[in-house]
Amino acid sequence: MKAAVLHEFKTPLKLEQVDLPKPGDEDVLVEVEACGVCHSDLHVASGDWPQFAKIVKKPLILGHEVAGRVVERGARVRNLTTGDRVGVPWLNWSCGECEPCREGNENLCARQKITGVTVDGGYAEFIRAPASHAVKIPNNLSAVEAAPLFCAGVTVYRALKRAQLARGERLGVFGIGGLGHLAVQIGRAFGADVVAVDISEEKLEFAKSLGAQETFRAGSGDELKTLRETGGVHAALVTSAAKAAYDAAFSCLKPAGILLIVGLPAENISFPPILMAGREIRAQASAVGTRQDLFETLAMAAEGKIRAQVSTRPLSQANEVMEELGRGLVTGRAVLTPR
Ligand code: NAD
Ligand code: ZN
Ligand code: ZN
């Protein structure tokens, strides 16, 4: 089959023919119809996260926002059948036995496998996945619309669900990219007043079209002064890979506000304790989501409450798409299609 393969960090993916994966007894083989290009793929491909780089399989097929159709199933698979439309998320497999798994946080599983990181992902014509973790796609969602929900969607859904915003509270979304554009919609669906912040005027216009009530362009100056002077935000969700977005978000929080840590810059983030204590700032990090979070995210999309805005590109353009994403040139989510 055709696949885009990462051989070494910081080198372009190679488009090549690789062996078709064989499903084990508990796996399905999925024909990929769409795979979203997440900014995490850029971090993985550049070895950005030193604490993480050592678990990256090599050579590796990237891609963890996979949507397709089951074409083969292992002997012990009962929950899925040939022809089923499924997605394969970042959380490829979890053990069900460790402490986080037993406590309902399978996304924190100590033994988890990660799609497009520790096992091959969806920048390919086919993917093998454990049937237990491949999740059915609602009938009224196309593969390209569904794919981004398997990482971008579920991640911001979980972060916002756990923030427990009250109706009418102000939510700042810092970074209106693949994750952020879905966060704006989920924030609105949860009843928050959404403030969108990005460095790009075009992304802010996009955020408005998705329902953001206010927009602010972040830059080198003090463009967020007005946001602070009008009271700041109850919750600041950082969905940007830039450290600067964290500094901006922190400065805009109301007393007792919550910083939602989702974007993953390679650099450390740091805040003065006196300013954290003085305002009793809370911080809550979030790692993608559980299957339950994914069901809930897909249900919101099936009900028309959220919709991923996608541009489709052929798999052969994987490198170009990644380059464009790195330069901030992708609006919504770019989705690769193998055919
Ligand atoms: P993206 O490139 O689609 O979006 C990032 C957005 O941030 C862009 O619109 C960009 O213009 C904007 N931006 C850049 N600098 C900014 C600044 N200083 N202030 C405000 N906005 C700024 O990326 P994405 O796919 O949405 O991913 C975003 C981040 O989330 C990445 O770091 C990714 O690794 C991370 N992520 C985390 C999880 C998790 O589980 N925690 C899951 C998925 C992705
Ligand atoms: Zn992702
Ligand atoms: Zn576990």
mmCIF file with all atom_site columns, N, CA and C in Angstrom, residues 159-190:
data_model
loop_
_atom_site.group_PDB
_atom_site.id
_atom_site.type_symbol
_atom_site.label_atom_id
_atom_site.label_alt_id
_atom_site.label_comp_id
_atom_site.label_asym_id
_atom_site.label_entity_id
_atom_site.label_seq_id
_atom_site.pdbx_PDB_ins_code
_atom_site.Cartn_x
_atom_site.Cartn_y
_atom_site.Cartn_z
_atom_site.occupancy
_atom_site.B_iso_or_equiv
_atom_site.pdbx_formal_charge
_atom_site.auth_seq_id
_atom_site.auth_comp_id
_atom_site.auth_asym_id
_atom_site.auth_atom_id
_atom_site.pdbx_PDB_model_num
ATOM 1  N N  . ALA A 1 159 ? -11.394 19.053 27.413 1.00 0.00 ? 159 ALA A N  1
ATOM 2  C CA . ALA A 1 159 ? -10.866 20.197 28.174 1.00 0.00 ? 159 ALA A CA 1
ATOM 3  C C  . ALA A 1 159 ? -12.012 21.107 28.629 1.00 0.00 ? 159 ALA A C  1
ATOM 4  N N  . LEU A 1 160 ? -12.953 21.375 27.731 1.00 0.00 ? 160 LEU A N  1
ATOM 5  C CA . LEU A 1 160 ? -14.037 22.307 28.063 1.00 0.00 ? 160 LEU A CA 1
ATOM 6  C C  . LEU A 1 160 ? -15.078 21.664 28.972 1.00 0.00 ? 160 LEU A C  1
ATOM 7  N N  . LYS A 1 161 ? -15.319 20.390 28.781 1.00 0.00 ? 161 LYS A N  1
ATOM 8  C CA . LYS A 1 161 ? -16.271 19.689 29.653 1.00 0.00 ? 161 LYS A CA 1
ATOM 9  C C  . LYS A 1 161 ? -15.778 19.730 31.105 1.00 0.00 ? 161 LYS A C  1
ATOM 10 N N  . ARG A 1 162 ? -14.481 19.478 31.270 1.00 0.00 ? 162 ARG A N  1
ATOM 11 C CA . ARG A 1 162 ? -13.936 19.444 32.629 1.00 0.00 ? 162 ARG A CA 1
ATOM 12 C C  . ARG A 1 162 ? -13.825 20.838 33.252 1.00 0.00 ? 162 ARG A C  1
ATOM 13 N N  . ALA A 1 163 ? -13.797 21.874 32.425 1.00 0.00 ? 163 ALA A N  1
ATOM 14 C CA . ALA A 1 163 ? -13.698 23.238 32.963 1.00 0.00 ? 163 ALA A CA 1
ATOM 15 C C  . ALA A 1 163 ? -15.020 23.666 33.602 1.00 0.00 ? 163 ALA A C  1
ATOM 16 N N  . GLN A 1 164 ? -16.105 22.963 33.260 1.00 0.00 ? 164 GLN A N  1
ATOM 17 C CA . GLN A 1 164 ? -17.428 23.245 33.844 1.00 0.00 ? 164 GLN A CA 1
ATOM 18 C C  . GLN A 1 164 ? -17.784 24.717 33.864 1.00 0.00 ? 164 GLN A C  1
ATOM 19 N N  . LEU A 1 165 ? -17.720 25.318 32.694 1.00 0.00 ? 165 LEU A N  1
ATOM 20 C CA . LEU A 1 165 ? -18.063 26.731 32.577 1.00 0.00 ? 165 LEU A CA 1
ATOM 21 C C  . LEU A 1 165 ? -19.552 26.942 32.828 1.00 0.00 ? 165 LEU A C  1
ATOM 22 N N  . ALA A 1 166 ? -19.870 28.021 33.539 1.00 0.00 ? 166 ALA A N  1
ATOM 23 C CA . ALA A 1 166 ? -21.286 28.355 33.712 1.00 0.00 ? 166 ALA A CA 1
ATOM 24 C C  . ALA A 1 166 ? -21.730 29.174 32.499 1.00 0.00 ? 166 ALA A C  1
ATOM 25 N N  . ARG A 1 167 ? -23.025 29.086 32.190 1.00 0.00 ? 167 ARG A N  1
ATOM 26 C CA . ARG A 1 167 ? -23.592 29.823 31.057 1.00 0.00 ? 167 ARG A CA 1
ATOM 27 C C  . ARG A 1 167 ? -23.247 31.315 31.177 1.00 0.00 ? 167 ARG A C  1
ATOM 28 N N  . GLY A 1 168 ? -22.793 31.895 30.078 1.00 0.00 ? 168 GLY A N  1
ATOM 29 C CA . GLY A 1 168 ? -22.499 33.324 30.076 1.00 0.00 ? 168 GLY A CA 1
ATOM 30 C C  . GLY A 1 168 ? -21.097 33.669 30.557 1.00 0.00 ? 168 GLY A C  1
ATOM 31 N N  . GLU A 1 169 ? -20.364 32.679 31.058 1.00 0.00 ? 169 GLU A N  1
ATOM 32 C CA . GLU A 1 169 ? -18.970 32.966 31.436 1.00 0.00 ? 169 GLU A CA 1
ATOM 33 C C  . GLU A 1 169 ? -18.151 33.174 30.168 1.00 0.00 ? 169 GLU A C  1
ATOM 34 N N  . ARG A 1 170 ? -17.059 33.943 30.344 1.00 0.00 ? 170 ARG A N  1
ATOM 35 C CA . ARG A 1 170 ? -16.240 34.271 29.184 1.00 0.00 ? 170 ARG A CA 1
ATOM 36 C C  . ARG A 1 170 ? -15.119 33.242 29.028 1.00 0.00 ? 170 ARG A C  1
ATOM 37 N N  . LEU A 1 171 ? -15.084 32.649 27.840 1.00 0.00 ? 171 LEU A N  1
ATOM 38 C CA . LEU A 1 171 ? -14.038 31.675 27.513 1.00 0.00 ? 171 LEU A CA 1
ATOM 39 C C  . LEU A 1 171 ? -13.122 32.283 26.458 1.00 0.00 ? 171 LEU A C  1
ATOM 40 N N  . GLY A 1 172 ? -11.831 32.334 26.751 1.00 0.00 ? 172 GLY A N  1
ATOM 41 C CA . GLY A 1 172 ? -10.857 32.780 25.745 1.00 0.00 ? 172 GLY A CA 1
ATOM 42 C C  . GLY A 1 172 ? -10.265 31.565 25.055 1.00 0.00 ? 172 GLY A C  1
ATOM 43 N N  . VAL A 1 173 ? -10.310 31.524 23.743 1.00 0.00 ? 173 VAL A N  1
ATOM 44 C CA . VAL A 1 173 ? -9.641  30.453 22.997 1.00 0.00 ? 173 VAL A CA 1
ATOM 45 C C  . VAL A 1 173 ? -8.419  31.085 22.334 1.00 0.00 ? 173 VAL A C  1
ATOM 46 N N  . PHE A 1 174 ? -7.248  30.655 22.743 1.00 0.00 ? 174 PHE A N  1
ATOM 47 C CA . PHE A 1 174 ? -5.991  31.238 22.260 1.00 0.00 ? 174 PHE A CA 1
ATOM 48 C C  . PHE A 1 174 ? -5.389  30.313 21.200 1.00 0.00 ? 174 PHE A C  1
ATOM 49 N N  . GLY A 1 175 ? -5.633  30.650 19.941 1.00 0.00 ? 175 GLY A N  1
ATOM 50 C CA . GLY A 1 175 ? -5.174  29.812 18.826 1.00 0.00 ? 175 GLY A CA 1
ATOM 51 C C  . GLY A 1 175 ? -6.378  29.235 18.108 1.00 0.00 ? 175 GLY A C  1
ATOM 52 N N  . ILE A 1 176 ? -6.695  29.781 16.927 1.00 0.00 ? 176 ILE A N  1
ATOM 53 C CA . ILE A 1 176 ? -7.897  29.339 16.195 1.00 0.00 ? 176 ILE A CA 1
ATOM 54 C C  . ILE A 1 176 ? -7.454  28.467 15.023 1.00 0.00 ? 176 ILE A C  1
ATOM 55 N N  . GLY A 1 177 ? -6.874  27.326 15.356 1.00 0.00 ? 177 GLY A N  1
ATOM 56 C CA . GLY A 1 177 ? -6.454  26.383 14.318 1.00 0.00 ? 177 GLY A CA 1
ATOM 57 C C  . GLY A 1 177 ? -7.387  25.195 14.299 1.00 0.00 ? 177 GLY A C  1
ATOM 58 N N  . GLY A 1 178 ? -6.806  24.001 14.057 1.00 0.00 ? 178 GLY A N  1
ATOM 59 C CA . GLY A 1 178 ? -7.603  22.783 14.010 1.00 0.00 ? 178 GLY A CA 1
ATOM 60 C C  . GLY A 1 178 ? -8.361  22.559 15.307 1.00 0.00 ? 178 GLY A C  1
ATOM 61 N N  . LEU A 1 179 ? -7.674  22.662 16.436 1.00 0.00 ? 179 LEU A N  1
ATOM 62 C CA . LEU A 1 179 ? -8.346  22.487 17.729 1.00 0.00 ? 179 LEU A CA 1
ATOM 63 C C  . LEU A 1 179 ? -9.231  23.688 18.051 1.00 0.00 ? 179 LEU A C  1
ATOM 64 N N  . GLY A 1 180 ? -8.651  24.881 17.876 1.00 0.00 ? 180 GLY A N  1
ATOM 65 C CA . GLY A 1 180 ? -9.329  26.108 18.295 1.00 0.00 ? 180 GLY A CA 1
ATOM 66 C C  . GLY A 1 180 ? -10.653 26.345 17.589 1.00 0.00 ? 180 GLY A C  1
ATOM 67 N N  . HIS A 1 181 ? -10.725 26.024 16.298 1.00 0.00 ? 181 HIS A N  1
ATOM 68 C CA . HIS A 1 181 ? -11.975 26.335 15.579 1.00 0.00 ? 181 HIS A CA 1
ATOM 69 C C  . HIS A 1 181 ? -13.112 25.434 16.066 1.00 0.00 ? 181 HIS A C  1
ATOM 70 N N  . LEU A 1 182 ? -12.758 24.254 16.575 1.00 0.00 ? 182 LEU A N  1
ATOM 71 C CA . LEU A 1 182 ? -13.795 23.392 17.166 1.00 0.00 ? 182 LEU A CA 1
ATOM 72 C C  . LEU A 1 182 ? -14.097 23.850 18.592 1.00 0.00 ? 182 LEU A C  1
ATOM 73 N N  . ALA A 1 183 ? -13.077 24.358 19.288 1.00 0.00 ? 183 ALA A N  1
ATOM 74 C CA . ALA A 1 183 ? -13.282 24.853 20.654 1.00 0.00 ? 183 ALA A CA 1
ATOM 75 C C  . ALA A 1 183 ? -14.246 26.037 20.669 1.00 0.00 ? 183 ALA A C  1
ATOM 76 N N  . VAL A 1 184 ? -14.138 26.906 19.668 1.00 0.00 ? 184 VAL A N  1
ATOM 77 C CA . VAL A 1 184 ? -15.057 28.057 19.587 1.00 0.00 ? 184 VAL A CA 1
ATOM 78 C C  . VAL A 1 184 ? -16.497 27.540 19.534 1.00 0.00 ? 184 VAL A C  1
ATOM 79 N N  . GLN A 1 185 ? -16.723 26.529 18.716 1.00 0.00 ? 185 GLN A N  1
ATOM 80 C CA . GLN A 1 185 ? -18.086 26.001 18.536 1.00 0.00 ? 185 GLN A CA 1
ATOM 81 C C  . GLN A 1 185 ? -18.573 25.255 19.776 1.00 0.00 ? 185 GLN A C  1
ATOM 82 N N  . ILE A 1 186 ? -17.680 24.477 20.392 1.00 0.00 ? 186 ILE A N  1
ATOM 83 C CA . ILE A 1 186 ? -18.078 23.731 21.592 1.00 0.00 ? 186 ILE A CA 1
ATOM 84 C C  . ILE A 1 186 ? -18.342 24.714 22.741 1.00 0.00 ? 186 ILE A C  1
ATOM 85 N N  . GLY A 1 187 ? -17.476 25.731 22.840 1.00 0.00 ? 187 GLY A N  1
ATOM 86 C CA . GLY A 1 187 ? -17.676 26.761 23.867 1.00 0.00 ? 187 GLY A CA 1
ATOM 87 C C  . GLY A 1 187 ? -19.046 27.400 23.737 1.00 0.00 ? 187 GLY A C  1
ATOM 88 N N  . ARG A 1 188 ? -19.422 27.747 22.511 1.00 0.00 ? 188 ARG A N  1
ATOM 89 C CA . ARG A 1 188 ? -20.749 28.343 22.281 1.00 0.00 ? 188 ARG A CA 1
ATOM 90 C C  . ARG A 1 188 ? -21.859 27.349 22.630 1.00 0.00 ? 188 ARG A C  1
ATOM 91 N N  . ALA A 1 189 ? -21.664 26.110 22.219 1.00 0.00 ? 189 ALA A N  1
ATOM 92 C CA . ALA A 1 189 ? -22.695 25.098 22.504 1.00 0.00 ? 189 ALA A CA 1
ATOM 93 C C  . ALA A 1 189 ? -22.858 24.899 24.012 1.00 0.00 ? 189 ALA A C  1
ATOM 94 N N  . PHE A 1 190 ? -21.785 25.098 24.781 1.00 0.00 ? 190 PHE A N  1
ATOM 95 C CA . PHE A 1 190 ? -21.853 24.989 26.245 1.00 0.00 ? 190 PHE A CA 1
ATOM 96 C C  . PHE A 1 190 ? -22.392 26.266 26.891 1.00 0.00 ? 190 PHE A C  1
#
